[in-house]
Short mmCIF file of C-alpha atoms in Angstrom, two decimals:
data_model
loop_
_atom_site.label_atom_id
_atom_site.label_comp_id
_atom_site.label_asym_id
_atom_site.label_seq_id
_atom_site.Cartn_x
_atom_site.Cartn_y
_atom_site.Cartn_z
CA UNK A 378 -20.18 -2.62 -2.06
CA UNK A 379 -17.96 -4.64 0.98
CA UNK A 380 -14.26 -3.61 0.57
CA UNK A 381 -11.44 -5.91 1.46
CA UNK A 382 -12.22 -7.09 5.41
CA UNK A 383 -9.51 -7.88 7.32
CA UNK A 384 -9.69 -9.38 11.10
CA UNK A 385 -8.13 -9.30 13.74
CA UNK A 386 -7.71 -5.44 13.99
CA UNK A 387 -5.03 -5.89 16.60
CA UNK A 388 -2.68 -8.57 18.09
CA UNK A 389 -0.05 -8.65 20.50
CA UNK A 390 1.96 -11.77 21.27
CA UNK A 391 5.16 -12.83 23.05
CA UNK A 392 7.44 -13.57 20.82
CA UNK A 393 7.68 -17.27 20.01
CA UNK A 394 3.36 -17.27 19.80
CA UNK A 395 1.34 -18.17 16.61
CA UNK A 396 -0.81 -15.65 14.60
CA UNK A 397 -3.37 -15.79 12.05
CA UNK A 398 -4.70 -12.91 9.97
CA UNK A 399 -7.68 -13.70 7.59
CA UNK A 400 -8.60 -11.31 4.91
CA UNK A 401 -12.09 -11.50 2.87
CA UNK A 402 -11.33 -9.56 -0.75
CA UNK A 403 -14.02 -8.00 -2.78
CA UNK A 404 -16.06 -10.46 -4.13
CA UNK A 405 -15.16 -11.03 -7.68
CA UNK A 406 -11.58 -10.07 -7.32
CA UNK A 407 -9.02 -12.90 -8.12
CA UNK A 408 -6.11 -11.17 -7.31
CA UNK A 409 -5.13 -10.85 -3.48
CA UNK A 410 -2.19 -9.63 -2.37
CA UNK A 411 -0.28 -9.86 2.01
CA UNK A 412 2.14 -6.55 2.29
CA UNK A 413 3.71 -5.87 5.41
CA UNK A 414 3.97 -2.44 6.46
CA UNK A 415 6.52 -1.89 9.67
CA UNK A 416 5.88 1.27 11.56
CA UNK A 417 6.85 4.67 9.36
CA UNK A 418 7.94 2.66 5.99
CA UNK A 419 5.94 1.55 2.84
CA UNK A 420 4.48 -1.94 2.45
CA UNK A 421 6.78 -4.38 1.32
CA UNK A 422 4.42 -7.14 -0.56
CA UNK A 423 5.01 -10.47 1.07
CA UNK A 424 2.57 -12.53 -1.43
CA UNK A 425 0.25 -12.84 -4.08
CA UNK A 426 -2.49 -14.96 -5.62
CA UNK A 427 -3.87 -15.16 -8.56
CA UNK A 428 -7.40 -17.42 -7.57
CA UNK A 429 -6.15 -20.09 -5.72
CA UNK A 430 -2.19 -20.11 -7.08
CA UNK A 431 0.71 -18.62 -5.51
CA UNK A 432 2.17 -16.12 -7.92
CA UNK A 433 5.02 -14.42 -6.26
CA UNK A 434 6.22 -15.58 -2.40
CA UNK A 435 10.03 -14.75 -3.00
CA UNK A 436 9.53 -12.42 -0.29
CA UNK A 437 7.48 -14.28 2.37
CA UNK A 438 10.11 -15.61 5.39
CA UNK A 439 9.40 -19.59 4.66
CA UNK A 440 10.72 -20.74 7.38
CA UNK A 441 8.12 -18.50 10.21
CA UNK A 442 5.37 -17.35 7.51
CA UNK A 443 2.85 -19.15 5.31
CA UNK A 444 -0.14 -17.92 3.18
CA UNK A 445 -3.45 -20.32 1.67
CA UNK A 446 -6.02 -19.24 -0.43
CA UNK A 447 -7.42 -22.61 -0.78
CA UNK A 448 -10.41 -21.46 -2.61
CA UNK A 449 -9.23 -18.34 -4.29
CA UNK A 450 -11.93 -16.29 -2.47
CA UNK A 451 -10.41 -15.37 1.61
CA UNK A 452 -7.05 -15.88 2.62
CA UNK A 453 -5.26 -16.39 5.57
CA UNK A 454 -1.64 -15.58 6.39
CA UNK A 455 -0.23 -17.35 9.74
CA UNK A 456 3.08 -16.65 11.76
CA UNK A 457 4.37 -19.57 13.16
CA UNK A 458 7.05 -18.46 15.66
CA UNK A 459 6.94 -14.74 15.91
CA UNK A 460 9.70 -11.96 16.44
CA UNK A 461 9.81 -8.62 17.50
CA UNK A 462 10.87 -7.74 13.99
CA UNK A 463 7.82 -9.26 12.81
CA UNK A 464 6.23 -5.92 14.40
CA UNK A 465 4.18 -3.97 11.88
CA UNK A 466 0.63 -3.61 9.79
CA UNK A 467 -0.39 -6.43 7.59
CA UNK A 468 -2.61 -5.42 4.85
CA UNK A 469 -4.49 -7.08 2.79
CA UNK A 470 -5.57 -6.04 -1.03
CA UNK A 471 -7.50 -7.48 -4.49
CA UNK A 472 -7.97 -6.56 -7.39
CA UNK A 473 -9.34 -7.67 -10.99
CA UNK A 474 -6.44 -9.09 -12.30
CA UNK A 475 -3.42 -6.21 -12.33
CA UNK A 476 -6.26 -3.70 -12.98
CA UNK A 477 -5.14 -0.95 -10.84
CA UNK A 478 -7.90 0.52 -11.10
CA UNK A 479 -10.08 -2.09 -9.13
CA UNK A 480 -7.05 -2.51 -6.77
CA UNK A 481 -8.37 -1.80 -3.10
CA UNK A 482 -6.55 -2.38 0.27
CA UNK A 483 -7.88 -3.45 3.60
CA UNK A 484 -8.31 -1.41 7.35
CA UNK A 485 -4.65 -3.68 7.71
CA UNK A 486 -3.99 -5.73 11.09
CA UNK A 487 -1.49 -3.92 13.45
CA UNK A 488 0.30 -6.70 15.01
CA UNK A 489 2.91 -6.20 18.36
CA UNK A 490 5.51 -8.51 19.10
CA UNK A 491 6.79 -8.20 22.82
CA UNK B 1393 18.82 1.50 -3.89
CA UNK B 1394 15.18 2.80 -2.92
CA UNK B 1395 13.44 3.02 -6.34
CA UNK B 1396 10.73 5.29 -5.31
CA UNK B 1397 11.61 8.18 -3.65
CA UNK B 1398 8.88 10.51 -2.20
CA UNK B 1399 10.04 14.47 -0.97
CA UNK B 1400 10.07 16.06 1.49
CA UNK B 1401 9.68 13.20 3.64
CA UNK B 1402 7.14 15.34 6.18
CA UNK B 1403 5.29 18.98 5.96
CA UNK B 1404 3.63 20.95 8.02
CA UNK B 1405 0.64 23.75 6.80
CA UNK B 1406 -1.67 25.79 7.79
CA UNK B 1407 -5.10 24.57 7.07
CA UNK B 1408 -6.51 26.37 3.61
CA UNK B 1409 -3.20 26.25 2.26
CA UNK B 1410 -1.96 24.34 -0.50
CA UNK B 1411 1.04 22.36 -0.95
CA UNK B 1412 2.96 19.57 -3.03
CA UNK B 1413 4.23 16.60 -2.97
CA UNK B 1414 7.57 14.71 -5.09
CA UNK B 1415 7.52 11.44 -6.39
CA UNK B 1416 10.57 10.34 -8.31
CA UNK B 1417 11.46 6.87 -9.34
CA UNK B 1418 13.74 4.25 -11.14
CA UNK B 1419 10.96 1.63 -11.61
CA UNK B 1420 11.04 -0.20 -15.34
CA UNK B 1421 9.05 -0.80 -16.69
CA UNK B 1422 6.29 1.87 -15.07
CA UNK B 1423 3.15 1.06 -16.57
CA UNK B 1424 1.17 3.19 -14.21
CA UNK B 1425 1.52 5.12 -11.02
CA UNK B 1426 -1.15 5.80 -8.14
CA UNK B 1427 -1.28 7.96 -5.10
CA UNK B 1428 -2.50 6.56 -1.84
CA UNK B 1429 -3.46 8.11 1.40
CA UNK B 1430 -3.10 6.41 4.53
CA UNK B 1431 -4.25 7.85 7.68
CA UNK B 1432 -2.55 6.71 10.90
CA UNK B 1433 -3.53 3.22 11.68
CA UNK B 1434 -5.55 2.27 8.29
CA UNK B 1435 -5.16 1.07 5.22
CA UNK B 1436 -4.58 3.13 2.26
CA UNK B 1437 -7.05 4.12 0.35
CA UNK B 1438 -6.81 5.17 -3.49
CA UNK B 1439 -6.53 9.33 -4.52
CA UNK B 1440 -5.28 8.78 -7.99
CA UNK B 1441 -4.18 6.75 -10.70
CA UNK B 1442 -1.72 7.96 -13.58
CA UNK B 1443 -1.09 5.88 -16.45
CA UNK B 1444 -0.59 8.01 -20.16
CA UNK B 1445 3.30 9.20 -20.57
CA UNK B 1446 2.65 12.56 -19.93
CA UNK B 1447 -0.93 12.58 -17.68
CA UNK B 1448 -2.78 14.95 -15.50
CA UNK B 1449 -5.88 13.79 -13.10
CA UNK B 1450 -8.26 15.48 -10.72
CA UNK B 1451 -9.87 14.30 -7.92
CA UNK B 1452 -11.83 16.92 -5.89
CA UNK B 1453 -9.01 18.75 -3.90
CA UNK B 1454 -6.50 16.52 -5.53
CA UNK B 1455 -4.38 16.63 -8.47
CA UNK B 1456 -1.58 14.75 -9.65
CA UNK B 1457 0.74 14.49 -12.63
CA UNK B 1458 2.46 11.93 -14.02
CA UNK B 1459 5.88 12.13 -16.35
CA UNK B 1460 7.10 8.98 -17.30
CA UNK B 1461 10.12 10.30 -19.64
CA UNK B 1462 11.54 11.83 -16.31
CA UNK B 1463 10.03 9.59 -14.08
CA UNK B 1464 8.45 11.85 -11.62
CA UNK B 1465 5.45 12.82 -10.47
CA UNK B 1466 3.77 15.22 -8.45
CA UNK B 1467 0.92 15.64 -6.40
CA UNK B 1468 -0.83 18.81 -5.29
CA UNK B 1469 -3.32 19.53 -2.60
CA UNK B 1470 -5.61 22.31 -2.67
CA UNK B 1471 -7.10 24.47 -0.06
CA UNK B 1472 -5.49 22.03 2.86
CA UNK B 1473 -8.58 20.95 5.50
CA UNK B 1474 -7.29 19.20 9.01
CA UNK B 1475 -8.51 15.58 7.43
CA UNK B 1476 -5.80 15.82 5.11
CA UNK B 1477 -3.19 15.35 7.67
CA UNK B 1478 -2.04 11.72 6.62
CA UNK B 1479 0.84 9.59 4.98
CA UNK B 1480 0.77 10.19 1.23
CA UNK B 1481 2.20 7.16 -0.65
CA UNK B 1482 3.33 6.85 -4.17
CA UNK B 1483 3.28 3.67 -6.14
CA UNK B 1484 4.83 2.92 -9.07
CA UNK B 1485 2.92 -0.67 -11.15
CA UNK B 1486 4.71 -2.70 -13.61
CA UNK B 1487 2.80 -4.72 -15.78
CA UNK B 1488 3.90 -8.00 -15.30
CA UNK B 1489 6.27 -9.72 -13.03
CA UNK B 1490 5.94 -11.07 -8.78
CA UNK B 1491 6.55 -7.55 -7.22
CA UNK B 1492 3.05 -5.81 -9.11
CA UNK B 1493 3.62 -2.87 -6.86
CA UNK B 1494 6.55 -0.84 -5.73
CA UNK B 1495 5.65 1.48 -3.11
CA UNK B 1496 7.61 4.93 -2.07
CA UNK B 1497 8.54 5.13 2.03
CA UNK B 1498 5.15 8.37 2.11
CA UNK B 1499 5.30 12.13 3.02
CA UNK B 1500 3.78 12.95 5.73
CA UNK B 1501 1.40 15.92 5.65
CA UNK B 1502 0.30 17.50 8.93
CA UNK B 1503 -2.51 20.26 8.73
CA UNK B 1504 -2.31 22.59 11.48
CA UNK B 1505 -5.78 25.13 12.56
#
C-alpha cells in the first residue's frame, strides 16, 4: 500500500520567494492534516481537512500561508512571501476520519529560508 | 504551558541495553495516546497506540504504557540496536475539536556500538 507522498523533498529560497508543497494521502483517507515541524521541536498542526472542507486553520499564518484540497484527495500548501522563521519540516498526514489508528505521516518537506 | 512533556529530553546507551522513556501530560480530554519515531530528516512513523485507562502494548522491541488517571505514560525499549537512535515523540489525541493532535517536543535516543 502507497503511504502519504509528499514532494518536494527539499527547498531553499530567499526570503521573500513563493513555495508550494503538494502532498498525495493514502487513498481512501479523508482526513489530511499540514504540521510544521521547526528544527528540534514537535509539529505544530497548521491545518486540517476533512474531504474537501477546512476544519481547523486557526493556526495557519493567513496573511503568508494558504492550504486547498479542492478535491478532498491531494493537497497543496503554498507560502506566499517567505521568512527565515518559516524554516522547518512540513509534514503531511491522513487518516480515516480521527481513527488513530489509520493515521500515517509523510517523508515531510525540509524547507530553508536564507 | 507545554501540555506534553517528554523526559529526559536526550539519552545516550550502549547498544543491547535497554532504556525508558517519560511522557507526562495535561491534555483533556485524552482519548488516546501514540508513540512516534522520527529519524533525522523523516517523517514519523507510528510505534504504538494507547487508548484503555490503564493500557499496556507491545510491539516487537517496544512497549509502552498508558495511565490516563495520572496522565503519564511510558515507553520502554528493549535490547537497544544502533537503528534505534532517533527522536521519540509522544502524542496525546482528543476526540473532537481543531487541534486532533497534541504532540510532546521528543527524546532523543542515541545508541552508541
Amino acid at each position: 500500500e502507497a503511504g502519504v507522498t509528499q514532494s518536494p523533498r527539499y527547498a531553499v529560497l530567499q526570503e521573500g520567494q513563493a513555495v508550494s508543497f503538494w502532498c498525495d494521502p493514502i487513498s481512501g483517507h479523508d482526513t489530511l492534516y499540514w504540521y510544521q515541524q521547526p528544527r528540534d521541536q514537535g509539529p505544530q498542526l497548521l491545518v486540517y481537512f476533512r474531504d474537501e472542507a477546512v476544519i481547523d486553520n486557526s493556526q495557519l499564518p493567513s496573511d503568508r500561508f494558504s492550504a486547498v484540497r479542492p478535491k478532498g484527495t491531494n493537497s497543496t500548501l503554498k507560502i506566499q512571501s517567505a521568512k527565515q522563521g518559516d524554516t522547518a519540516t512540513y509534514l503531511c498526514a491522513s487518516s480515516l476520519g480521527l481513527s488513530q489508528n489509520t493515521l500515517y505521516f509523510g517523508a515531510g518537506t525540509r524547507l530553508s529560508v536564507l | 504551558k507545554t501540555q506534553v512533556e517528554q523526559s529526559p529530553q536526550s539519552l545516550v546507551v550502549r547498544q543491547g541495553e535497554n532504556c525508558v522513556l517519560q511522557c507526562n501530560y495535561s491534555v483533556t480530554p485524552d482519548n488516546h495516546l501514540r508513540w512516534f519515531k522520527q529519524d533525522t530528516g523523516k517523517g514519523l512513523v507510528s510505534l504504538t497506540v494507547l487508548v484503555d485507562q490503564k493500557d499496556k502494548t507491545s510491539n516487537g522491541r517496544y512497549s509502552a504504557t498508558l495511565d490516563k488517571d495520572a496522565k503519564h505514560s511510558t515507553l520502554h525499549i528493549t535490547a537497544t540496536l544502533l537503528d534505534d537512535t532517533a527522536t521519540y515523540i509522544c502524542v496525546v489525541g482528543a476526540p473532537q475539536g481543531g487541534r486532533a493532535l497534541i504532540f510532546g517536543t521528543g527524546t532523543t535516543v542515541s545508541v552508541s556500538p
